[in-house]
Amino acid sequence: MSTEPITLTDPAAPDADWDTVRERILATLVAEAAPGWTDHNAADPGITLAEAAAFTLADLHHRIATTGLADWPLAWSAWEPQGQRHWEHTLPAGDPARLAALATALAATADDLEPLVRACASRGEALALVGSAPWATLVPTAVRPPLVDVLRGAMVREVAQHRADTVADVLDEAIERSGSTATRAAQDALAVDLLGHDLPLWVTERAALVRRERRRRVREAAAALAARSRAATTSVERAEVVTLLTDDGLSADEALIASALAPIPADLVPEDLEERDGTSRIWPPHGIQALTCEPVTDLDYARRARTHSGVRRAWAVPGRLDGVAWHGLVTPSAADLSVGDPAAAWAIDPDAAAVTLVVEAERRPRDVPTFLREVLRVAIGTECGSPFPPWRDDLDDEQPHRVIGDEVGAALLADVEVQVRATLVIGAGSDGARVVQAAADALEAFFTDGRTGVTGLDGEVASVTAPPLVDGPWPPAPQPAGGWVPGDPIRVSEVVEVLAGCRDVLGIRDVHLRLADGGAWTTAADGELAIPAGTVPVRVGNCFTVDISRSGGCGDA
């Protein structure tokens, strides 16, 4: 009886099937996480948990591969130019300040300005109107084009609903006049001209209606051949499907993707559905993209963030901190929000089920939110810059587009001031002032350099030089050695060890720590001082007293 594992694909490194993932998990546990663990039998609870984790990944891949979304694979046409992804118009996505200015301008002008803009004969005339008195003082120059789009939008959507039959008939006439050999762009341009006799809309708006009708036909054609697309298991059969889809009016890109409905389409590799930088051309991704995808971990996010030219160090820490959230918007304070405000979903919350990339910049950025958004784009992709994509009508502030699976934000590394109180026992001949200064310098160096040889929150150890079992497709970016791990508590025993290592110090008594901005001193039972997530300690003041030993020995400490 064969025990060879079953796999849907023959994955190329660094991708792997379930059995290989399991072996990698066990190898990592034995070599690094639990070197003292010796029972690797199937009945051991640790083996069971490791296999459950590997199975969960395989199950997720299977579920993505078998999704039955009605609009797949044309739900997100990422191969189209940005302005063409929505049939009507595109708002300034990814720019919260500009969107806020647009909302303010609309609130001040919409009621009176909308009928005037609707009466304009062209877009140029409408822009000239908005740029004239009294509207020019209420509408900033940068938001005049999207404001015109919004004021005309309701009318265009109304025409699209009530005159859909007219648009369809005109497009049929344009196709018949120009002939089947004409390009789709030429057919659509003729349809726009013909619509000018029936619909009193601008040229760009008529083009939007034609584009909307084209999209409807593309989905119908793809749905009609869906069964045949799924059944195409050979190169010849898939080529026939592509030909039929093209004959039905689909573009080359649309036909390629619509023919990829099979779980493993013939002669199709993940790269055919992705851009050169690895971003998917469709959403959700096709199953073969998921089946050949390694899991993304906190360590991966931190590594990718460190590839940004302005980042020196980066860690992935739990919670949602003061910075920008996963969609690039600034994280507000929950206390400043009113009840029901959708911004509460991305407010600062150290206990949130989220991950924050805490980054140390090479130099203090002038515009912190913009810098953090750039880091997020490097670490997780372009979605953080377009949380409300204009080609999705069903997404708003309460339901923005979200990167699949994880909620990853970014924050700048911050300092937290710490005070230390202790009694230093020294000999009768020692210089008390010099010993106190040496102790203060030693503590400052300890906070600056951090612990050595200790695994940080990102799972990396400076002293380990062996390459990881699996390296990602992104450039390597190891964490520089040294430095305090953000949010790591300060253990009292470590402070005692640092102070005791100073020259002429015979002993330490009554060591307590606290945050300089207030709070109680630690007690003997505390053992450590907690510091806020995303911060590292800096020394700003010490309360050292000196006790001179009568005997000169450590017994007085």
PDB file of C-alpha atoms in Angstrom, residues 18 22-23 26 37-52:
ATOM      1  CA  TRP A  18       0.753  19.631   3.229  1.00  0.00           C
ATOM      2  CA  ARG A  22       4.224  19.507   8.315  1.00  0.00           C
ATOM      3  CA  GLU A  23       7.870  18.472   8.088  1.00  0.00           C
ATOM      4  CA  LEU A  26       8.396  19.912  13.065  1.00  0.00           C
ATOM      5  CA  TRP A  37      11.124  17.954  23.031  1.00  0.00           C
ATOM      6  CA  THR A  38      11.874  14.318  22.224  1.00  0.00           C
ATOM      7  CA  ASP A  39       8.504  12.579  21.848  1.00  0.00           C
ATOM      8  CA  HIS A  40       7.607  12.919  18.154  1.00  0.00           C
ATOM      9  CA  ASN A  41       5.149  10.062  17.996  1.00  0.00           C
ATOM     10  CA  ALA A  42       1.742  10.609  16.390  1.00  0.00           C
ATOM     11  CA  ALA A  43      -0.048  10.397  19.754  1.00  0.00           C
ATOM     12  CA  ASP A  44       1.943  13.254  21.293  1.00  0.00           C
ATOM     13  CA  PRO A  45      -0.272  16.362  21.805  1.00  0.00           C
ATOM     14  CA  GLY A  46       2.393  18.614  20.279  1.00  0.00           C
ATOM     15  CA  ILE A  47       2.425  16.573  17.075  1.00  0.00           C
ATOM     16  CA  THR A  48      -1.366  16.731  16.979  1.00  0.00           C
ATOM     17  CA  LEU A  49      -1.357  20.535  17.269  1.00  0.00           C
ATOM     18  CA  ALA A  50       1.347  20.885  14.599  1.00  0.00           C
ATOM     19  CA  GLU A  51      -0.584  18.662  12.187  1.00  0.00           C
ATOM     20  CA  ALA A  52      -3.794  20.559  12.929  1.00  0.00           C
TER      21      ALA A  52
END
